[in-house]
Amino acid sequence: MPFQTSVYSSLKNQIDSNVTIVAVSKTKPIADLQEAYDIDVRDFGENYVQELVDKYEALPKDIRWHFIGHLQSNKVKYIAPFVHLIHGVDSEKLLIEINKQGEKFNKKISCLLQIYIAKEETKFGLNEDELESIIQKLPQLNNVQIVGMMGMASFSSDNQIVKNEFDTLKQLFDKYSTSSTENFKLETLSMGMSGDYKMAIPCGSNMIRIGSMLFGEREYKK
Ligand SMILES: *Cc1c(COP(=O)(O)O)cnc(C)c1O
């Protein structure tokens, strides 16, 4: 299925202009991304490092690339030169490595701290103690810029569960938004995907990560 231009347009019309749509293009061919680019999509989200690097090389350079997957420390170096925003920072070790690569490329790398909100063991993220401990370390990490938080709700048909998880993240976001430092200033709250963005936005999300709704269902090669 090609990029769903009309779905994208009506989504854009439905939501407030302060909400950024990240078009999640993982597993999709470059031609599909180019179609999206041609109707002015500039924010793309990818989950796999090699795939992101390949797409970066093939596509126009004014694209803002979001890394939304689970990032391994030893792969940060491949995306550090060009990545716009790393959504899934879920450990101090990873943040230290991102900082190191930022130093190497003489830039500040923007990151979101991923917070664990779901009741599912399979999801990644920091708890509040880990969040506090990362914040303590930030004065030594001058090549990272924490610009917000990211979370993934449970995959559940019970809307109340999902809403509670988004509310929990928003409360944490608000709590930590009041204190800002040189490299910690929360502005972006990345929550909501194809199945739950309609709930995430009223809960305070200003960045949604939309894949299958825009590009069709994904097929994973075995
Ligand atoms: C794949 C993915 C998405 C997009 O999911 P859809 O349900 O296809 O919209 C959003 N966020 C993350 C972290 C993902 O891995």
JSON list of N, CA, C and O in Angstrom, two decimals, residues 3 5 8-9 12 21 23 33-44 62-64:
[
{"chain": "A", "resi": 3, "resn": "PHE", "atom": "N", "xyz": [1.82, 5.40, 0.37]},
{"chain": "A", "resi": 3, "resn": "PHE", "atom": "CA", "xyz": [1.56, 6.37, 1.43]},
{"chain": "A", "resi": 3, "resn": "PHE", "atom": "C", "xyz": [0.14, 6.91, 1.29]},
{"chain": "A", "resi": 3, "resn": "PHE", "atom": "O", "xyz": [-0.30, 7.27, 0.20]},
{"chain": "A", "resi": 5, "resn": "THR", "atom": "N", "xyz": [-1.98, 9.54, 1.35]},
{"chain": "A", "resi": 5, "resn": "THR", "atom": "CA", "xyz": [-1.99, 11.00, 1.33]},
{"chain": "A", "resi": 5, "resn": "THR", "atom": "C", "xyz": [-3.26, 11.59, 1.94]},
{"chain": "A", "resi": 5, "resn": "THR", "atom": "O", "xyz": [-3.19, 12.52, 2.75]},
{"chain": "A", "resi": 8, "resn": "TYR", "atom": "N", "xyz": [-3.33, 11.26, 5.67]},
{"chain": "A", "resi": 8, "resn": "TYR", "atom": "CA", "xyz": [-2.41, 12.22, 6.29]},
{"chain": "A", "resi": 8, "resn": "TYR", "atom": "C", "xyz": [-3.04, 13.61, 6.33]},
{"chain": "A", "resi": 8, "resn": "TYR", "atom": "O", "xyz": [-3.00, 14.29, 7.36]},
{"chain": "A", "resi": 9, "resn": "SER", "atom": "N", "xyz": [-3.62, 14.03, 5.21]},
{"chain": "A", "resi": 9, "resn": "SER", "atom": "CA", "xyz": [-4.21, 15.37, 5.15]},
{"chain": "A", "resi": 9, "resn": "SER", "atom": "C", "xyz": [-5.34, 15.52, 6.15]},
{"chain": "A", "resi": 9, "resn": "SER", "atom": "O", "xyz": [-5.44, 16.55, 6.83]},
{"chain": "A", "resi": 12, "resn": "LYS", "atom": "N", "xyz": [-3.96, 15.76, 9.65]},
{"chain": "A", "resi": 12, "resn": "LYS", "atom": "CA", "xyz": [-3.40, 17.10, 9.90]},
{"chain": "A", "resi": 12, "resn": "LYS", "atom": "C", "xyz": [-4.49, 18.12, 10.19]},
{"chain": "A", "resi": 12, "resn": "LYS", "atom": "O", "xyz": [-4.33, 19.00, 11.03]},
{"chain": "A", "resi": 21, "resn": "ILE", "atom": "N", "xyz": [3.34, 15.44, 13.77]},
{"chain": "A", "resi": 21, "resn": "ILE", "atom": "CA", "xyz": [3.12, 14.06, 13.34]},
{"chain": "A", "resi": 21, "resn": "ILE", "atom": "C", "xyz": [4.46, 13.50, 12.88]},
{"chain": "A", "resi": 21, "resn": "ILE", "atom": "O", "xyz": [5.07, 14.03, 11.95]},
{"chain": "A", "resi": 23, "resn": "ALA", "atom": "N", "xyz": [5.92, 10.53, 10.94]},
{"chain": "A", "resi": 23, "resn": "ALA", "atom": "CA", "xyz": [5.48, 9.45, 10.07]},
{"chain": "A", "resi": 23, "resn": "ALA", "atom": "C", "xyz": [6.42, 8.26, 10.27]},
{"chain": "A", "resi": 23, "resn": "ALA", "atom": "O", "xyz": [7.60, 8.32, 9.94]},
{"chain": "A", "resi": 33, "resn": "LEU", "atom": "N", "xyz": [8.47, 6.59, 1.30]},
{"chain": "A", "resi": 33, "resn": "LEU", "atom": "CA", "xyz": [8.89, 7.77, 2.05]},
{"chain": "A", "resi": 33, "resn": "LEU", "atom": "C", "xyz": [8.98, 8.98, 1.12]},
{"chain": "A", "resi": 33, "resn": "LEU", "atom": "O", "xyz": [8.62, 10.09, 1.49]},
{"chain": "A", "resi": 34, "resn": "GLN", "atom": "N", "xyz": [9.48, 8.74, -0.09]},
{"chain": "A", "resi": 34, "resn": "GLN", "atom": "CA", "xyz": [9.60, 9.82, -1.06]},
{"chain": "A", "resi": 34, "resn": "GLN", "atom": "C", "xyz": [8.22, 10.41, -1.38]},
{"chain": "A", "resi": 34, "resn": "GLN", "atom": "O", "xyz": [8.05, 11.63, -1.47]},
{"chain": "A", "resi": 35, "resn": "GLU", "atom": "N", "xyz": [7.22, 9.54, -1.50]},
{"chain": "A", "resi": 35, "resn": "GLU", "atom": "CA", "xyz": [5.83, 10.01, -1.73]},
{"chain": "A", "resi": 35, "resn": "GLU", "atom": "C", "xyz": [5.38, 10.93, -0.61]},
{"chain": "A", "resi": 35, "resn": "GLU", "atom": "O", "xyz": [4.75, 11.96, -0.85]},
{"chain": "A", "resi": 36, "resn": "ALA", "atom": "N", "xyz": [5.66, 10.50, 0.59]},
{"chain": "A", "resi": 36, "resn": "ALA", "atom": "CA", "xyz": [5.28, 11.30, 1.76]},
{"chain": "A", "resi": 36, "resn": "ALA", "atom": "C", "xyz": [6.04, 12.63, 1.74]},
{"chain": "A", "resi": 36, "resn": "ALA", "atom": "O", "xyz": [5.46, 13.70, 1.98]},
{"chain": "A", "resi": 37, "resn": "TYR", "atom": "N", "xyz": [7.32, 12.55, 1.44]},
{"chain": "A", "resi": 37, "resn": "TYR", "atom": "CA", "xyz": [8.15, 13.76, 1.36]},
{"chain": "A", "resi": 37, "resn": "TYR", "atom": "C", "xyz": [7.57, 14.74, 0.35]},
{"chain": "A", "resi": 37, "resn": "TYR", "atom": "O", "xyz": [7.52, 15.95, 0.59]},
{"chain": "A", "resi": 38, "resn": "ASP", "atom": "N", "xyz": [7.11, 14.20, -0.76]},
{"chain": "A", "resi": 38, "resn": "ASP", "atom": "CA", "xyz": [6.62, 15.05, -1.85]},
{"chain": "A", "resi": 38, "resn": "ASP", "atom": "C", "xyz": [5.35, 15.82, -1.47]},
{"chain": "A", "resi": 38, "resn": "ASP", "atom": "O", "xyz": [5.03, 16.82, -2.10]},
{"chain": "A", "resi": 39, "resn": "ILE", "atom": "N", "xyz": [4.62, 15.32, -0.46]},
{"chain": "A", "resi": 39, "resn": "ILE", "atom": "CA", "xyz": [3.50, 16.14, 0.01]},
{"chain": "A", "resi": 39, "resn": "ILE", "atom": "C", "xyz": [3.87, 16.82, 1.34]},
{"chain": "A", "resi": 39, "resn": "ILE", "atom": "O", "xyz": [3.01, 17.12, 2.17]},
{"chain": "A", "resi": 40, "resn": "ASP", "atom": "N", "xyz": [5.16, 17.04, 1.51]},
{"chain": "A", "resi": 40, "resn": "ASP", "atom": "CA", "xyz": [5.67, 17.91, 2.59]},
{"chain": "A", "resi": 40, "resn": "ASP", "atom": "C", "xyz": [5.83, 17.26, 3.96]},
{"chain": "A", "resi": 40, "resn": "ASP", "atom": "O", "xyz": [5.99, 17.97, 4.95]},
{"chain": "A", "resi": 41, "resn": "VAL", "atom": "N", "xyz": [5.80, 15.94, 4.04]},
{"chain": "A", "resi": 41, "resn": "VAL", "atom": "CA", "xyz": [6.16, 15.30, 5.31]},
{"chain": "A", "resi": 41, "resn": "VAL", "atom": "C", "xyz": [7.68, 15.46, 5.50]},
{"chain": "A", "resi": 41, "resn": "VAL", "atom": "O", "xyz": [8.44, 15.17, 4.58]},
{"chain": "A", "resi": 42, "resn": "ARG", "atom": "N", "xyz": [8.08, 15.93, 6.67]},
{"chain": "A", "resi": 42, "resn": "ARG", "atom": "CA", "xyz": [9.51, 16.12, 6.94]},
{"chain": "A", "resi": 42, "resn": "ARG", "atom": "C", "xyz": [9.98, 15.35, 8.17]},
{"chain": "A", "resi": 42, "resn": "ARG", "atom": "O", "xyz": [11.18, 15.22, 8.40]},
{"chain": "A", "resi": 43, "resn": "ASP", "atom": "N", "xyz": [9.05, 14.90, 9.00]},
{"chain": "A", "resi": 43, "resn": "ASP", "atom": "CA", "xyz": [9.44, 14.14, 10.20]},
{"chain": "A", "resi": 43, "resn": "ASP", "atom": "C", "xyz": [9.14, 12.66, 9.98]},
{"chain": "A", "resi": 43, "resn": "ASP", "atom": "O", "xyz": [7.99, 12.27, 9.81]},
{"chain": "A", "resi": 44, "resn": "PHE", "atom": "N", "xyz": [10.21, 11.87, 9.99]},
{"chain": "A", "resi": 44, "resn": "PHE", "atom": "CA", "xyz": [10.07, 10.43, 9.80]},
{"chain": "A", "resi": 44, "resn": "PHE", "atom": "C", "xyz": [10.65, 9.70, 11.01]},
{"chain": "A", "resi": 44, "resn": "PHE", "atom": "O", "xyz": [11.68, 10.10, 11.55]},
{"chain": "A", "resi": 62, "resn": "ASP", "atom": "N", "xyz": [16.89, 17.49, 4.10]},
{"chain": "A", "resi": 62, "resn": "ASP", "atom": "CA", "xyz": [16.15, 18.34, 5.05]},
{"chain": "A", "resi": 62, "resn": "ASP", "atom": "C", "xyz": [15.11, 17.54, 5.85]},
{"chain": "A", "resi": 62, "resn": "ASP", "atom": "O", "xyz": [14.30, 18.11, 6.57]},
{"chain": "A", "resi": 63, "resn": "ILE", "atom": "N", "xyz": [15.16, 16.22, 5.75]},
{"chain": "A", "resi": 63, "resn": "ILE", "atom": "CA", "xyz": [14.28, 15.39, 6.57]},
{"chain": "A", "resi": 63, "resn": "ILE", "atom": "C", "xyz": [14.77, 15.39, 8.01]},
{"chain": "A", "resi": 63, "resn": "ILE", "atom": "O", "xyz": [15.97, 15.36, 8.27]},
{"chain": "A", "resi": 64, "resn": "ARG", "atom": "N", "xyz": [13.82, 15.46, 8.94]},
{"chain": "A", "resi": 64, "resn": "ARG", "atom": "CA", "xyz": [14.15, 15.32, 10.37]},
{"chain": "A", "resi": 64, "resn": "ARG", "atom": "C", "xyz": [13.92, 13.86, 10.75]},
{"chain": "A", "resi": 64, "resn": "ARG", "atom": "O", "xyz": [12.78, 13.38, 10.79]}
]
